[in-house]
Amino acid sequence: MRKNIVAGNWKMNKTLQEGLALATELNSALIGKSLNCDVIIGTPFIHLASVASAIDTKQIGIAAQNCADKESGAYTGEVSAAMIKSTGADYVILGHSERRAYYGETFETLKDKVLLALKNNLNPIFCIGEVLAEREENRQNEVVKAQLEGSVFNLSAEDFGKIILAYEPVWAIGTGKTASPEQAQEIHAYIRSLVAQKFGNQVADNATILYGGSCNAGNAKELFTNPDVDGGLIGGASLKVADFCAIIDAF
Ligand code: 13P
């Protein structure tokens, strides 16, 4: 069954104390509510364990924002998928455009990260999306196809089924410029058609494809109404409980 999901990506924001306050406030706001979507928060590594013990992880899933491309050992400063899992997190955001752009993540490193995440029972939230120049040249389809083929189309259908996809046009991230509902639907449908070609209709039907990029309380409903938009990956608007809850309420 396809799931609707609203996931927050806190990026590099919030001290431990601030993050704990945000997570517990969100937890209180959602407690006992029956929601029409799953809710996930993607916190910095250092918050994961504390947040996991402070909130109801059945109501709010926890994601890391990255993991190492190596299993364990002499990789100073890195955090492995097994370590993330041991905090109580069940998800990991992989392939975010900021990591591709600023930390040199390639199709190959992401392929390794996805495999390690799955091996450690973490569900990857795998991000794809084009930059502005590519959109202006109408190359967005070719870009997302290469990103999928380069890092996740090697998986078995069963493993692919554990992945949440997030389409995030880079030109819409943190810019206040959102893809129009029509633009989002068009490329989400294309992404689903690629999944169907590769893994068959059932896997494609069940795939959750989130939209990310300046999604907020004002535009979430219009975006989520599209048949192939199954929720959002939310940056800035996930840092305030009222804003994030208003997006959850869009479902
Ligand atoms: P904004 O919602 O701040 O545009 O960020 C989107 C994003 O990058 C989520 O991963």
CSV table of C-alpha atoms and ligand atoms in Angstrom, one decimal:
chain,number,residue,atom,x,y,z
A,1,MET,CA,0.0,0.0,0.0
A,2,ARG,CA,1.2,3.4,-0.9
A,3,LYS,CA,1.8,5.6,2.1
A,4,ASN,CA,1.4,9.4,2.5
A,5,ILE,CA,4.2,10.9,4.4
A,6,VAL,CA,5.2,14.3,5.7
A,7,ALA,CA,8.9,14.3,6.5
A,8,GLY,CA,10.9,17.1,8.0
A,9,ASN,CA,14.5,17.8,7.2
A,10,TRP,CA,16.0,20.0,9.9
A,11,LYS,CA,19.3,20.2,8.0
A,12,MET,CA,22.1,21.8,10.1
A,13,ASN,CA,19.7,23.7,12.5
A,14,LYS,CA,19.0,23.5,16.2
A,15,THR,CA,21.3,22.8,19.2
A,16,LEU,CA,20.5,19.6,21.1
A,17,GLN,CA,18.4,21.5,23.6
A,18,GLU,CA,16.5,23.3,20.8
A,19,GLY,CA,16.0,20.2,18.8
A,20,LEU,CA,14.7,18.3,21.8
A,21,ALA,CA,12.3,21.1,22.6
A,22,LEU,CA,11.0,21.1,19.0
A,23,ALA,CA,10.6,17.3,18.9
A,24,THR,CA,8.8,17.2,22.2
A,25,GLU,CA,6.5,20.0,21.2
A,26,LEU,CA,5.7,18.2,18.0
A,27,ASN,CA,5.1,15.0,19.9
A,28,SER,CA,2.6,16.8,22.2
A,29,ALA,CA,0.8,18.4,19.2
A,30,LEU,CA,0.3,15.0,17.5
A,31,ILE,CA,-0.3,12.8,20.6
A,32,GLY,CA,-3.5,10.8,20.3
A,33,LYS,CA,-4.3,12.3,16.9
A,34,SER,CA,-5.2,10.0,14.1
A,35,LEU,CA,-3.4,11.3,11.1
A,36,ASN,CA,-3.9,10.7,7.4
A,37,CYS,CA,-0.1,10.4,6.8
A,38,ASP,CA,3.0,9.1,8.4
A,39,VAL,CA,5.2,11.8,10.1
A,40,ILE,CA,9.0,11.6,10.1
A,41,ILE,CA,11.6,14.1,11.4
A,42,GLY,CA,15.1,14.2,10.0
A,43,THR,CA,17.4,15.5,12.7
A,44,PRO,CA,21.2,16.0,12.9
A,45,PHE,CA,23.1,12.9,14.1
A,46,ILE,CA,23.7,14.2,17.6
A,47,HIS,CA,19.9,14.6,18.2
A,48,LEU,CA,18.8,11.1,17.2
A,49,ALA,CA,19.1,9.1,20.4
A,50,SER,CA,17.8,11.8,22.7
A,51,VAL,CA,14.9,12.6,20.4
A,52,ALA,CA,14.1,8.9,20.0
A,53,SER,CA,13.8,8.5,23.8
A,54,ALA,CA,11.8,11.7,24.2
A,55,ILE,CA,9.0,11.1,21.7
A,56,ASP,CA,6.5,8.3,20.6
A,57,THR,CA,8.4,6.8,17.7
A,58,LYS,CA,5.3,5.0,16.6
A,59,GLN,CA,3.7,8.4,15.9
A,60,ILE,CA,6.8,10.2,14.6
A,61,GLY,CA,9.5,8.3,12.8
A,62,ILE,CA,13.1,9.5,13.1
A,63,ALA,CA,15.5,9.9,10.2
A,64,ALA,CA,19.2,10.7,10.0
A,65,GLN,CA,20.2,13.1,7.1
A,66,ASN,CA,23.2,11.0,5.9
A,67,CYS,CA,25.2,7.9,6.6
A,68,ALA,CA,28.7,6.6,5.9
A,69,ASP,CA,29.4,4.7,2.7
A,70,LYS,CA,31.5,2.3,4.7
A,71,GLU,CA,30.4,-0.3,7.2
A,72,SER,CA,32.7,0.5,10.1
A,73,GLY,CA,36.4,1.2,11.0
A,74,ALA,CA,38.9,3.9,10.5
A,75,TYR,CA,36.8,6.6,8.9
A,76,THR,CA,37.2,9.5,11.3
A,77,GLY,CA,34.1,11.7,11.7
A,78,GLU,CA,31.8,9.3,9.9
A,79,VAL,CA,28.5,7.8,11.2
A,80,SER,CA,27.5,4.3,10.1
A,81,ALA,CA,24.1,3.0,9.2
A,82,ALA,CA,24.4,0.5,12.1
A,83,MET,CA,25.1,3.4,14.5
A,84,ILE,CA,22.1,5.3,13.2
A,85,LYS,CA,19.8,2.3,13.6
A,86,SER,CA,21.1,1.8,17.2
A,87,THR,CA,19.7,5.2,18.2
A,88,GLY,CA,16.1,4.3,17.4
A,89,ALA,CA,16.0,5.9,14.0
A,90,ASP,CA,14.3,4.0,11.2
A,91,TYR,CA,15.0,6.2,8.2
A,92,VAL,CA,17.9,8.0,6.6
A,93,ILE,CA,17.8,10.8,4.0
A,94,LEU,CA,20.2,10.0,1.2
A,95,GLY,CA,21.3,11.9,-1.9
A,96,HIS,CA,20.0,15.3,-0.8
A,97,SER,CA,21.1,17.8,-3.4
A,98,GLU,CA,23.1,19.7,-0.7
A,99,ARG,CA,25.2,16.6,-0.1
A,100,ARG,CA,25.6,16.0,-3.8
A,101,ALA,CA,26.6,19.6,-4.4
A,102,TYR,CA,28.7,20.4,-1.3
A,103,TYR,CA,30.1,17.1,-0.2
A,104,GLY,CA,30.8,15.5,-3.6
A,105,GLU,CA,28.3,12.6,-3.3
A,106,THR,CA,28.3,10.6,-6.5
A,107,PHE,CA,25.9,8.0,-7.9
A,108,GLU,CA,28.4,5.3,-6.7
A,109,THR,CA,28.8,6.5,-3.1
A,110,LEU,CA,25.0,6.8,-2.9
A,111,LYS,CA,24.6,3.3,-4.2
A,112,ASP,CA,26.8,2.1,-1.4
A,113,LYS,CA,25.0,4.2,1.2
A,114,VAL,CA,21.6,2.9,0.1
A,115,LEU,CA,22.8,-0.7,0.3
A,116,LEU,CA,24.3,-0.2,3.8
A,117,ALA,CA,21.1,1.6,5.0
A,118,LEU,CA,19.0,-1.4,3.8
A,119,LYS,CA,21.3,-3.9,5.3
A,120,ASN,CA,20.8,-2.2,8.6
A,121,ASN,CA,17.1,-2.0,8.3
A,122,LEU,CA,16.9,1.7,7.7
A,123,ASN,CA,14.5,3.0,5.1
A,124,PRO,CA,16.2,5.4,2.7
A,125,ILE,CA,14.5,8.6,1.8
A,126,PHE,CA,16.2,9.0,-1.5
A,127,CYS,CA,16.4,12.5,-3.0
A,128,ILE,CA,16.5,13.3,-6.7
A,129,GLY,CA,16.0,16.5,-8.7
A,130,GLU,CA,17.4,18.8,-11.2
A,131,VAL,CA,19.2,22.2,-10.9
A,132,LEU,CA,17.8,25.4,-12.5
A,133,ALA,CA,19.9,25.2,-15.6
A,134,GLU,CA,18.7,21.7,-16.3
A,135,ARG,CA,15.1,22.7,-15.9
A,136,GLU,CA,15.6,25.6,-18.2
A,137,GLU,CA,17.0,23.2,-20.8
A,138,ASN,CA,14.0,20.9,-20.2
A,139,ARG,CA,16.4,18.2,-19.1
A,140,GLN,CA,14.7,17.3,-15.7
A,141,ASN,CA,13.4,13.9,-16.9
A,142,GLU,CA,16.8,12.8,-18.1
A,143,VAL,CA,18.4,14.0,-14.8
A,144,VAL,CA,16.1,12.2,-12.4
A,145,LYS,CA,16.3,9.0,-14.6
A,146,ALA,CA,20.1,9.0,-14.4
A,147,GLN,CA,20.0,9.6,-10.6
A,148,LEU,CA,17.6,6.6,-10.2
A,149,GLU,CA,19.6,4.4,-12.5
A,150,GLY,CA,22.9,5.4,-10.9
A,151,SER,CA,22.0,4.6,-7.3
A,152,VAL,CA,18.8,2.6,-6.7
A,153,PHE,CA,17.7,0.7,-9.9
A,154,ASN,CA,20.3,-2.0,-9.1
A,155,LEU,CA,18.1,-3.1,-6.1
A,156,SER,CA,15.8,-6.0,-6.1
A,157,ALA,CA,12.1,-5.1,-6.3
A,158,GLU,CA,11.7,-6.1,-2.6
A,159,ASP,CA,14.5,-3.7,-1.5
A,160,PHE,CA,13.3,-0.9,-3.8
A,161,GLY,CA,10.0,-1.2,-2.1
A,162,LYS,CA,11.6,-0.1,1.2
A,163,ILE,CA,12.7,3.2,-0.4
A,164,ILE,CA,10.8,6.5,-0.1
A,165,LEU,CA,11.6,8.7,-3.1
A,166,ALA,CA,11.7,12.5,-2.8
A,167,TYR,CA,11.7,14.7,-5.8
A,168,GLU,CA,13.3,18.0,-4.9
A,169,PRO,CA,14.0,20.5,-7.7
A,170,VAL,CA,17.1,22.2,-6.5
A,171,TRP,CA,15.8,25.6,-7.8
A,172,ALA,CA,12.9,25.3,-5.3
A,173,ILE,CA,14.9,24.5,-2.2
A,174,GLY,CA,15.0,27.3,0.3
A,175,THR,CA,14.2,29.8,-2.4
A,176,GLY,CA,10.5,30.3,-1.8
A,177,LYS,CA,10.0,29.3,-5.4
A,178,THR,CA,7.8,26.1,-5.4
A,179,ALA,CA,7.3,23.8,-8.4
A,180,SER,CA,3.7,24.4,-9.6
A,181,PRO,CA,1.3,21.6,-8.8
A,182,GLU,CA,1.3,20.8,-12.5
A,183,GLN,CA,5.1,20.7,-12.7
A,184,ALA,CA,5.2,18.4,-9.6
A,185,GLN,CA,2.5,16.1,-10.9
A,186,GLU,CA,4.1,15.8,-14.3
A,187,ILE,CA,7.5,14.7,-13.1
A,188,HIS,CA,6.2,12.6,-10.2
A,189,ALA,CA,4.1,10.7,-12.8
A,190,TYR,CA,7.2,10.3,-15.0
A,191,ILE,CA,9.3,9.0,-12.0
A,192,ARG,CA,6.5,6.5,-11.2
A,193,SER,CA,6.5,5.4,-14.9
A,194,LEU,CA,10.3,4.7,-14.6
A,195,VAL,CA,9.7,2.6,-11.5
A,196,ALA,CA,7.0,0.7,-13.3
A,197,GLN,CA,9.2,0.0,-16.3
A,198,LYS,CA,12.0,-1.2,-14.0
A,199,PHE,CA,10.1,-3.0,-11.3
A,200,GLY,CA,6.5,-3.4,-12.5
A,201,ASN,CA,3.2,-1.7,-11.9
A,202,GLN,CA,2.6,-3.0,-8.4
A,203,VAL,CA,5.9,-1.7,-7.0
A,204,ALA,CA,5.3,1.6,-8.8
A,205,ASP,CA,1.8,1.9,-7.4
A,206,ASN,CA,3.1,1.3,-3.9
A,207,ALA,CA,6.0,3.7,-4.2
A,208,THR,CA,5.8,6.9,-2.1
A,209,ILE,CA,7.1,9.9,-4.0
A,210,LEU,CA,7.5,13.0,-1.9
A,211,TYR,CA,7.8,16.6,-3.2
A,212,GLY,CA,10.4,18.9,-1.6
A,213,GLY,CA,11.3,22.5,-2.2
A,214,SER,CA,9.6,25.5,-0.4
A,215,CYS,CA,6.7,23.4,0.5
A,216,ASN,CA,4.7,25.2,3.2
A,217,ALA,CA,1.3,25.4,4.8
A,218,GLY,CA,0.0,27.6,2.0
A,219,ASN,CA,0.9,25.3,-0.9
A,220,ALA,CA,0.9,21.8,0.6
A,221,LYS,CA,-2.7,21.0,0.0
A,222,GLU,CA,-2.5,21.9,-3.7
A,223,LEU,CA,0.6,19.9,-4.2
A,224,PHE,CA,-0.6,16.8,-2.2
A,225,THR,CA,-3.9,16.7,-4.1
A,226,ASN,CA,-2.0,15.5,-7.2
A,227,PRO,CA,-2.4,11.7,-7.7
A,228,ASP,CA,1.4,11.1,-7.9
A,229,VAL,CA,2.5,13.4,-5.0
A,230,ASP,CA,2.4,11.4,-1.8
A,231,GLY,CA,3.5,14.0,0.6
A,232,GLY,CA,6.4,16.3,1.3
A,233,LEU,CA,10.0,16.6,2.4
A,234,ILE,CA,10.0,19.8,4.3
A,235,GLY,CA,13.0,22.0,5.2
A,236,GLY,CA,12.4,25.4,6.6
A,237,ALA,CA,8.8,24.8,7.5
A,238,SER,CA,9.7,21.8,9.6
A,239,LEU,CA,11.5,24.0,12.1
A,240,LYS,CA,8.3,25.4,13.6
A,241,VAL,CA,5.7,23.1,15.0
A,242,ALA,CA,2.7,25.2,13.9
A,243,ASP,CA,4.0,25.3,10.3
A,244,PHE,CA,4.8,21.6,10.2
A,245,CYS,CA,1.5,20.6,11.7
A,246,ALA,CA,-0.4,22.7,9.1
A,247,ILE,CA,1.4,20.7,6.4
A,248,ILE,CA,0.5,17.4,8.1
A,249,ASP,CA,-3.1,18.7,8.3
A,250,ALA,CA,-3.1,19.3,4.5
A,251,PHE,CA,-3.8,15.5,4.3
B,1,13P,P1,12.9,24.0,2.0
B,1,13P,O1,11.5,23.4,2.4
B,1,13P,O2,13.5,24.8,3.1
B,1,13P,O3,12.8,24.6,0.6
B,1,13P,O4,13.9,22.7,1.9
B,1,13P,C1,13.5,21.6,1.2
B,1,13P,C2,14.5,20.5,1.4
B,1,13P,O5,15.6,20.6,0.9
B,1,13P,C3,14.0,19.3,2.2
B,1,13P,O6,15.0,18.3,2.1
